[in-house]
Amino acid sequence: MKENDLMDRSKKRVLIIDDSLIARKMIGRTIDELNLDTIEAANGKNGFAKVLAKKPDIIILDLLMPEMDGIEFLKLIKEYNMKIPIIVLTSDIQDKVKDECYSLGAYGFLNKPPRKEDIFNLLKPLIETEKSVC
């Protein structure tokens, strides 16, 4: 099921924040196979608005985006003390950036383009836990 106001709240919600429509759709199709609801945002600014409005349980976050990048988004989530598991999506990450993401609360990392099994492996333990609290 895609984003709408009639989402089944018994399902976990995954917010995909990426400026690439193709990446969002590809990841969304994979997430659909896990019977999760998906929400999409094209940048961190729009993504944060979706966090406040839709209350996602998990976030998949690209690092390089216009308007608000992934690092700024992670800082904002930390500033608001939101406890949402965030999986960082990137094509190339240096150890310094990875360490910064972890210090800002990132749960894990996916390399672009993400493989289906990598998405499943990171999401599986999060799906099985209780709903996150914002």
Coordinates of C-alpha atoms in Angstrom, one line a residue:
M1 CA 0.0 0.0 0.0
K2 CA 1.3 3.5 -0.8
E3 CA 1.0 6.7 1.1
N4 CA -2.5 7.8 1.8
D5 CA -4.7 8.8 4.7
L6 CA -6.2 5.3 5.0
M7 CA -3.0 3.5 5.8
D8 CA -3.4 0.4 8.0
R9 CA -1.7 1.4 11.3
S10 CA -1.2 -2.2 12.2
K11 CA 1.5 -2.2 9.5
K12 CA 4.8 -0.4 10.1
R13 CA 5.5 2.7 8.1
V14 CA 8.8 3.3 6.3
L15 CA 9.6 6.8 5.1
I16 CA 12.0 6.8 2.1
I17 CA 13.8 10.1 1.7
D18 CA 15.8 10.4 -1.5
D19 CA 15.9 13.0 -4.2
S20 CA 15.9 10.2 -6.9
L21 CA 12.3 9.2 -7.8
I22 CA 13.7 6.0 -9.3
A23 CA 15.5 5.1 -6.1
R24 CA 12.4 5.8 -4.0
K25 CA 10.2 3.6 -6.3
M26 CA 12.7 0.8 -6.4
I27 CA 13.1 0.7 -2.6
G28 CA 9.4 1.1 -2.2
R29 CA 8.7 -2.0 -4.3
T30 CA 11.1 -4.0 -2.2
I31 CA 9.5 -2.7 1.0
D32 CA 6.1 -3.6 -0.3
E33 CA 7.2 -7.2 -0.4
L34 CA 7.6 -7.0 3.4
N35 CA 4.0 -5.9 3.8
L36 CA 4.9 -2.5 5.1
D37 CA 3.4 0.9 4.2
T38 CA 5.7 3.4 2.5
I39 CA 5.9 7.1 2.5
E40 CA 8.1 9.1 0.2
A41 CA 9.9 12.5 0.4
A42 CA 12.3 14.1 -2.1
N43 CA 14.5 15.8 0.4
G44 CA 15.2 16.2 4.1
K45 CA 13.0 19.2 4.5
N46 CA 10.0 17.5 3.1
G47 CA 11.0 14.3 4.9
F48 CA 10.9 16.1 8.3
A49 CA 7.5 17.4 7.5
K50 CA 6.4 13.8 6.8
V51 CA 7.9 12.6 10.0
L52 CA 5.8 15.1 12.0
A53 CA 2.6 14.4 10.0
K54 CA 2.8 10.6 9.3
K55 CA 4.9 9.3 12.3
P56 CA 7.0 6.7 10.4
D57 CA 8.4 3.7 12.3
I58 CA 11.6 3.5 10.1
I59 CA 13.4 5.9 7.8
I60 CA 15.6 5.2 4.9
L61 CA 17.6 8.4 4.2
D62 CA 19.8 9.4 1.3
L63 CA 22.8 11.6 2.3
L64 CA 23.1 13.9 -0.7
M65 CA 20.0 15.8 -1.4
P66 CA 18.9 19.4 -2.2
E67 CA 17.3 21.7 0.4
M68 CA 18.3 19.6 3.4
D69 CA 20.8 16.8 3.2
G70 CA 20.9 13.6 5.2
I71 CA 23.4 14.9 7.8
E72 CA 21.2 18.0 8.5
F73 CA 18.2 15.7 8.7
L74 CA 19.9 13.4 11.2
K75 CA 20.9 16.5 13.3
L76 CA 17.3 17.7 13.3
I77 CA 15.9 14.3 14.4
K78 CA 18.5 14.2 17.2
E79 CA 17.7 17.7 18.2
Y80 CA 14.0 16.8 18.6
N81 CA 15.0 13.6 20.4
M82 CA 13.0 11.4 18.1
K83 CA 13.7 7.7 18.5
I84 CA 13.2 6.5 14.9
P85 CA 15.6 3.9 13.4
I86 CA 17.3 5.6 10.4
I87 CA 19.0 3.6 7.7
V88 CA 21.4 5.8 5.7
L89 CA 21.5 5.3 1.9
T90 CA 24.6 6.3 0.0
S91 CA 26.8 5.5 -3.0
D92 CA 30.1 6.3 -1.3
I93 CA 30.8 6.9 2.3
Q94 CA 34.0 7.7 4.1
D95 CA 34.7 6.5 7.6
K96 CA 34.5 10.0 9.0
V97 CA 31.0 10.6 7.5
K98 CA 29.9 7.1 8.6
D99 CA 31.1 7.8 12.1
E100 CA 29.2 11.1 12.1
C101 CA 26.0 9.4 11.0
Y102 CA 26.3 6.8 13.8
S103 CA 27.0 9.6 16.3
L104 CA 23.8 11.3 15.2
G105 CA 21.8 8.1 15.7
A106 CA 21.9 6.2 12.4
Y107 CA 20.9 2.6 12.7
G108 CA 22.7 1.2 9.7
F109 CA 23.8 1.8 6.1
L110 CA 22.8 0.6 2.6
N111 CA 25.0 1.1 -0.4
K112 CA 23.4 2.5 -3.5
P113 CA 21.9 0.9 -5.4
P114 CA 20.7 -1.2 -2.5
R115 CA 20.3 -5.0 -3.0
K116 CA 17.0 -6.5 -2.0
E117 CA 18.6 -8.9 0.5
D118 CA 20.5 -6.0 2.2
I119 CA 17.2 -4.0 2.6
F120 CA 15.5 -7.1 4.0
N121 CA 18.4 -7.9 6.4
L122 CA 18.4 -4.3 7.9
L123 CA 14.6 -4.0 8.1
K124 CA 13.8 -7.5 9.5
P125 CA 14.9 -6.8 13.1
L126 CA 13.2 -3.4 13.0
I127 CA 9.9 -4.9 11.7
E128 CA 9.9 -7.4 14.6
T129 CA 10.3 -4.7 17.3
E130 CA 7.5 -2.6 18.8
K131 CA 6.5 0.7 17.2
S132 CA 9.0 3.5 17.6
V133 CA 8.0 6.5 19.7
C134 CA 8.6 10.1 18.4

